[in-house]
Structures are given as structure tokens and as C-alpha cells.
Amino acid sequence: MNFDWTVLQAIREFMTCPFLDFLMPKITMLGNSGAIWLLTAGGLLCTKKYRKQGAFLLMGLLVGAIVGNVFLKNMVARPRPCWLDPSVQLLIAVPKDYSFPSGHTLASVISATILTAMKVKFGAAAVWLAALIGFSRLYLYVHFPSDVLTAAVLGLGIGLLVVRWGGRAEKLLRGHWPKTKSL
């Protein structure tokens, strides 16, 4: 826990500036309820070329919401840094749910992983946006670094599993059943 407080204090001490105070709330807003990623999935679903990627993205976001926001947040019930140290004036509203893991980061890394793994043109941009959204949660003092790092690792895993198993499910749905050996 000391690592978490040290990193948060370093961000507050060395990085706080009017430009980031203006920018970070807007960056974090893109991740509110996975908004930017849900819009991305909707846009992809509307195109014939990227419909599959849109469906996989929605699948990944659903898995992430269930694993991260429904189960882990309530099971771990970790207080947020802004709850434990209310002396820091927040630039956004105080979140009401628990801290671990960062839902913004989880949804962002799941999305960036799926978009990159499935070779969507703007996959690299999604990686940068996911990193910015994760950092914004630290800058805004609403998550610990371990919340964001754990969400990033979990998001990478969920994203890769969705791409792998989603492809298999797609083949089954299209009638490409695996061949079985006859007895």
C-alpha cells in the first residue's frame, strides 16, 4: 500500500498543472461507463467490414463489467484514495463505488487489446487512449496505482480470451463444428 501512496503523492507533487487539471477530467469522461468503447463497438457493428470486431468488443466489455464491476469491486471492497484522504480537492465528482479494480482501465485495456489483436486500423490509437484513461484515474486521485495495474493485466487477459474463444464460438455458430473421431 505504501507504493500506492508514494506514486499518488509523486503525481500530485510533480505533475499537477493547469493544463492537466483541464485535460484529465475530459479524458476520464471518455471512459465513464465504457462510453467511448461502447460507441466504438456500435460504430463497428454498423459496418460490414468490422461487424465481427464490434461484436467481440461488446462481448469483452460485458465480461469486463461482470468480472470487474460486479464481482471484484464488491468482493474486495477497497476504499478509494479520495475517501481515505479527503484533503485533496477533486476535479470530478467523488465516485460512489469501490476502487479495486479500475473499471475505466479495465474496459479500456479490454477494448484496446481486442481492437489491436483483431487488426482494426485504429488499434494503436486505442492503446494510447487506454493508457491515458488509466493515468487519468491516478491523476484525478480516484484510484490507486495497483487498481490501475491490476485492471490493465486483467483487461489484457480478458481481451485475449475473447479474441481466442470468440473466434471458436463464431466457427461453431457458422456450422464449422470440430471433427470428432469415430469409434
mmCIF file of C-alpha atoms in Angstrom:
data_model
loop_
_atom_site.group_PDB
_atom_site.id
_atom_site.type_symbol
_atom_site.label_atom_id
_atom_site.label_comp_id
_atom_site.label_asym_id
_atom_site.label_seq_id
_atom_site.Cartn_x
_atom_site.Cartn_y
_atom_site.Cartn_z
ATOM 1 C CA MET A 1 0.000 0.000 0.000
ATOM 2 C CA ASN A 2 2.961 2.324 0.626
ATOM 3 C CA PHE A 3 3.893 2.048 -3.092
ATOM 4 C CA ASP A 4 0.397 3.217 -3.999
ATOM 5 C CA TRP A 5 0.568 6.309 -1.799
ATOM 6 C CA THR A 6 4.113 7.111 -2.946
ATOM 7 C CA VAL A 7 3.096 7.086 -6.621
ATOM 8 C CA LEU A 8 -0.044 9.134 -5.998
ATOM 9 C CA GLN A 9 1.942 11.674 -3.989
ATOM 10 C CA ALA A 10 4.583 11.895 -6.739
ATOM 11 C CA ILE A 11 1.902 12.547 -9.356
ATOM 12 C CA ARG A 12 0.381 15.278 -7.176
ATOM 13 C CA GLU A 13 3.767 16.826 -6.434
ATOM 14 C CA PHE A 14 5.490 16.697 -9.826
ATOM 15 C CA MET A 15 2.767 16.544 -12.469
ATOM 16 C CA THR A 16 -0.130 18.678 -11.282
ATOM 17 C CA CYS A 17 -0.562 21.684 -13.577
ATOM 18 C CA PRO A 18 -3.426 23.747 -15.013
ATOM 19 C CA PHE A 19 -3.230 22.021 -18.417
ATOM 20 C CA LEU A 20 -3.596 18.506 -16.939
ATOM 21 C CA ASP A 21 -6.206 19.776 -14.475
ATOM 22 C CA PHE A 22 -8.205 20.813 -17.539
ATOM 23 C CA LEU A 23 -7.456 17.749 -19.689
ATOM 24 C CA MET A 24 -7.651 14.772 -17.315
ATOM 25 C CA PRO A 25 -11.344 15.141 -16.352
ATOM 26 C CA LYS A 26 -12.188 15.132 -20.068
ATOM 27 C CA ILE A 27 -10.012 12.089 -20.753
ATOM 28 C CA THR A 28 -11.545 10.185 -17.837
ATOM 29 C CA MET A 29 -15.050 11.154 -19.006
ATOM 30 C CA LEU A 30 -14.428 9.172 -22.208
ATOM 31 C CA GLY A 31 -14.165 6.066 -20.038
ATOM 32 C CA ASN A 32 -17.274 6.723 -17.934
ATOM 33 C CA SER A 33 -19.374 3.548 -18.161
ATOM 34 C CA GLY A 34 -17.122 2.485 -21.056
ATOM 35 C CA ALA A 35 -18.766 5.219 -23.173
ATOM 36 C CA ILE A 36 -16.065 5.637 -25.818
ATOM 37 C CA TRP A 37 -15.702 1.865 -26.184
ATOM 38 C CA LEU A 38 -19.441 1.258 -26.437
ATOM 39 C CA LEU A 39 -19.657 3.966 -29.102
ATOM 40 C CA THR A 40 -16.726 2.358 -30.902
ATOM 41 C CA ALA A 41 -18.414 -1.049 -30.763
ATOM 42 C CA GLY A 42 -21.646 0.469 -32.087
ATOM 43 C CA GLY A 43 -19.810 2.130 -34.941
ATOM 44 C CA LEU A 44 -18.028 -1.105 -35.830
ATOM 45 C CA LEU A 45 -21.303 -3.043 -35.735
ATOM 46 C CA CYS A 46 -22.697 -0.640 -38.331
ATOM 47 C CA THR A 47 -20.025 -1.580 -40.869
ATOM 48 C CA LYS A 48 -19.922 -4.843 -42.731
ATOM 49 C CA LYS A 49 -16.114 -4.989 -42.680
ATOM 50 C CA TYR A 50 -15.766 -4.608 -38.898
ATOM 51 C CA ARG A 51 -19.033 -6.079 -37.599
ATOM 52 C CA LYS A 52 -17.270 -9.069 -36.047
ATOM 53 C CA GLN A 53 -14.818 -6.810 -34.207
ATOM 54 C CA GLY A 54 -17.741 -4.762 -32.869
ATOM 55 C CA ALA A 55 -19.440 -7.899 -31.562
ATOM 56 C CA PHE A 56 -16.208 -9.102 -29.936
ATOM 57 C CA LEU A 57 -15.733 -5.679 -28.363
ATOM 58 C CA LEU A 58 -19.229 -5.779 -26.851
ATOM 59 C CA MET A 59 -18.565 -9.316 -25.591
ATOM 60 C CA GLY A 60 -15.309 -8.204 -23.963
ATOM 61 C CA LEU A 61 -16.904 -5.184 -22.324
ATOM 62 C CA LEU A 62 -19.703 -7.345 -20.928
ATOM 63 C CA VAL A 63 -17.237 -9.852 -19.461
ATOM 64 C CA GLY A 64 -15.176 -6.997 -18.005
ATOM 65 C CA ALA A 65 -18.202 -5.354 -16.408
ATOM 66 C CA ILE A 66 -19.285 -8.627 -14.799
ATOM 67 C CA VAL A 67 -15.813 -9.646 -13.589
ATOM 68 C CA GLY A 68 -14.574 -6.203 -12.543
ATOM 69 C CA ASN A 69 -17.531 -4.088 -11.564
ATOM 70 C CA VAL A 70 -19.969 -6.709 -10.309
ATOM 71 C CA PHE A 71 -17.688 -9.263 -8.654
ATOM 72 C CA LEU A 72 -14.227 -7.889 -7.846
ATOM 73 C CA LYS A 73 -15.205 -4.381 -6.742
ATOM 74 C CA ASN A 74 -17.772 -5.727 -4.287
ATOM 75 C CA MET A 75 -15.698 -8.709 -3.174
ATOM 76 C CA VAL A 76 -12.542 -6.684 -2.422
ATOM 77 C CA ALA A 77 -14.432 -3.538 -1.295
ATOM 78 C CA ARG A 78 -11.305 -1.384 -1.356
ATOM 79 C CA PRO A 79 -11.832 2.259 -0.426
ATOM 80 C CA ARG A 80 -10.688 4.899 -2.905
ATOM 81 C CA PRO A 81 -7.734 7.169 -2.138
ATOM 82 C CA CYS A 82 -10.041 10.200 -2.200
ATOM 83 C CA TRP A 83 -12.158 8.578 0.521
ATOM 84 C CA LEU A 84 -9.128 7.887 2.702
ATOM 85 C CA ASP A 85 -7.526 11.299 2.119
ATOM 86 C CA PRO A 86 -10.294 13.851 1.617
ATOM 87 C CA SER A 87 -7.779 16.724 1.858
ATOM 88 C CA VAL A 88 -7.191 16.503 -1.925
ATOM 89 C CA GLN A 89 -9.700 18.616 -3.824
ATOM 90 C CA LEU A 90 -11.082 16.507 -6.676
ATOM 91 C CA LEU A 91 -11.623 17.782 -10.206
ATOM 92 C CA ILE A 92 -14.514 15.334 -10.736
ATOM 93 C CA ALA A 93 -17.385 14.098 -8.588
ATOM 94 C CA VAL A 94 -16.425 11.679 -5.832
ATOM 95 C CA PRO A 95 -17.105 8.132 -7.133
ATOM 96 C CA LYS A 96 -19.546 6.108 -5.093
ATOM 97 C CA ASP A 97 -18.361 2.568 -5.909
ATOM 98 C CA TYR A 98 -15.225 0.825 -4.664
ATOM 99 C CA SER A 99 -11.740 1.300 -6.052
ATOM 100 C CA PHE A 100 -10.397 -2.152 -6.996
ATOM 101 C CA PRO A 101 -10.056 -2.728 -9.912
ATOM 102 C CA SER A 102 -10.334 0.411 -12.039
ATOM 103 C CA GLY A 103 -13.373 -0.108 -14.262
ATOM 104 C CA HIS A 104 -12.261 2.680 -16.617
ATOM 105 C CA THR A 105 -8.890 0.996 -17.118
ATOM 106 C CA LEU A 106 -10.372 -2.480 -17.380
ATOM 107 C CA ALA A 107 -12.806 -1.521 -20.154
ATOM 108 C CA SER A 108 -10.125 0.493 -21.940
ATOM 109 C CA VAL A 109 -7.485 -2.243 -21.934
ATOM 110 C CA ILE A 110 -10.014 -4.916 -22.943
ATOM 111 C CA SER A 111 -11.038 -2.708 -25.863
ATOM 112 C CA ALA A 112 -7.508 -1.796 -26.913
ATOM 113 C CA THR A 113 -6.463 -5.457 -26.741
ATOM 114 C CA ILE A 114 -9.379 -6.664 -28.863
ATOM 115 C CA LEU A 115 -9.030 -3.871 -31.419
ATOM 116 C CA THR A 116 -5.279 -4.405 -31.719
ATOM 117 C CA ALA A 117 -5.431 -8.215 -31.807
ATOM 118 C CA MET A 118 -8.159 -8.123 -34.449
ATOM 119 C CA LYS A 119 -6.125 -5.662 -36.545
ATOM 120 C CA VAL A 120 -8.574 -2.789 -36.555
ATOM 121 C CA LYS A 121 -6.903 0.242 -38.195
ATOM 122 C CA PHE A 122 -7.065 2.424 -35.093
ATOM 123 C CA GLY A 123 -5.918 -0.276 -32.638
ATOM 124 C CA ALA A 124 -2.704 1.614 -31.825
ATOM 125 C CA ALA A 125 -4.687 4.766 -31.065
ATOM 126 C CA ALA A 126 -6.891 2.696 -28.740
ATOM 127 C CA VAL A 127 -3.784 1.585 -26.827
ATOM 128 C CA TRP A 128 -2.731 5.218 -26.297
ATOM 129 C CA LEU A 129 -6.227 6.227 -25.251
ATOM 130 C CA ALA A 130 -6.419 3.297 -22.807
ATOM 131 C CA ALA A 131 -3.106 4.396 -21.260
ATOM 132 C CA LEU A 132 -4.330 7.991 -20.942
ATOM 133 C CA ILE A 133 -7.604 6.904 -19.361
ATOM 134 C CA GLY A 134 -5.745 4.699 -16.865
ATOM 135 C CA PHE A 135 -3.360 7.540 -15.980
ATOM 136 C CA SER A 136 -6.272 9.973 -15.615
ATOM 137 C CA ARG A 137 -7.672 7.827 -12.812
ATOM 138 C CA LEU A 138 -4.413 8.257 -10.881
ATOM 139 C CA TYR A 139 -4.089 11.945 -11.673
ATOM 140 C CA LEU A 140 -7.657 12.561 -10.514
ATOM 141 C CA TYR A 141 -6.907 10.739 -7.222
ATOM 142 C CA VAL A 142 -9.751 8.252 -7.528
ATOM 143 C CA HIS A 143 -7.676 5.056 -7.912
ATOM 144 C CA PHE A 144 -4.523 3.556 -6.508
ATOM 145 C CA PRO A 145 -1.783 2.513 -8.948
ATOM 146 C CA SER A 146 -2.379 -1.133 -8.008
ATOM 147 C CA ASP A 147 -6.059 -0.736 -9.018
ATOM 148 C CA VAL A 148 -4.997 0.505 -12.451
ATOM 149 C CA LEU A 149 -2.168 -2.032 -12.938
ATOM 150 C CA THR A 150 -4.348 -4.962 -11.912
ATOM 151 C CA ALA A 151 -7.131 -3.762 -14.207
ATOM 152 C CA ALA A 152 -4.636 -3.480 -17.081
ATOM 153 C CA VAL A 153 -3.385 -7.060 -16.601
ATOM 154 C CA LEU A 154 -6.934 -8.371 -16.169
ATOM 155 C CA GLY A 155 -8.081 -6.393 -19.223
ATOM 156 C CA LEU A 156 -5.279 -7.811 -21.350
ATOM 157 C CA GLY A 157 -6.232 -11.334 -20.292
ATOM 158 C CA ILE A 158 -9.952 -10.846 -20.895
ATOM 159 C CA GLY A 159 -9.309 -9.194 -24.252
ATOM 160 C CA LEU A 160 -7.092 -12.036 -25.440
ATOM 161 C CA LEU A 161 -9.540 -14.679 -24.192
ATOM 162 C CA VAL A 162 -12.426 -13.001 -26.002
ATOM 163 C CA VAL A 163 -10.461 -12.926 -29.250
ATOM 164 C CA ARG A 164 -9.420 -16.567 -28.879
ATOM 165 C CA TRP A 165 -12.674 -18.078 -27.632
ATOM 166 C CA GLY A 166 -14.880 -15.688 -29.572
ATOM 167 C CA GLY A 167 -13.303 -16.948 -32.779
ATOM 168 C CA ARG A 168 -14.054 -20.521 -31.786
ATOM 169 C CA ALA A 169 -17.641 -19.673 -30.867
ATOM 170 C CA GLU A 170 -18.059 -17.907 -34.198
ATOM 171 C CA LYS A 171 -16.953 -21.035 -36.058
ATOM 172 C CA LEU A 172 -19.416 -23.152 -34.097
ATOM 173 C CA LEU A 173 -22.245 -20.728 -34.848
ATOM 174 C CA ARG A 174 -21.419 -20.821 -38.552
ATOM 175 C CA GLY A 175 -21.601 -24.601 -38.581
ATOM 176 C CA HIS A 176 -17.898 -25.387 -38.651
ATOM 177 C CA TRP A 177 -18.166 -27.991 -35.951
ATOM 178 C CA PRO A 178 -14.922 -29.599 -34.858
ATOM 179 C CA LYS A 179 -14.404 -33.030 -36.309
ATOM 180 C CA THR A 180 -14.618 -35.873 -33.870
ATOM 181 C CA LYS A 181 -13.020 -39.234 -34.194
ATOM 182 C CA SER A 182 -15.466 -42.024 -34.833
ATOM 183 C CA LEU A 183 -15.264 -45.037 -32.603
#
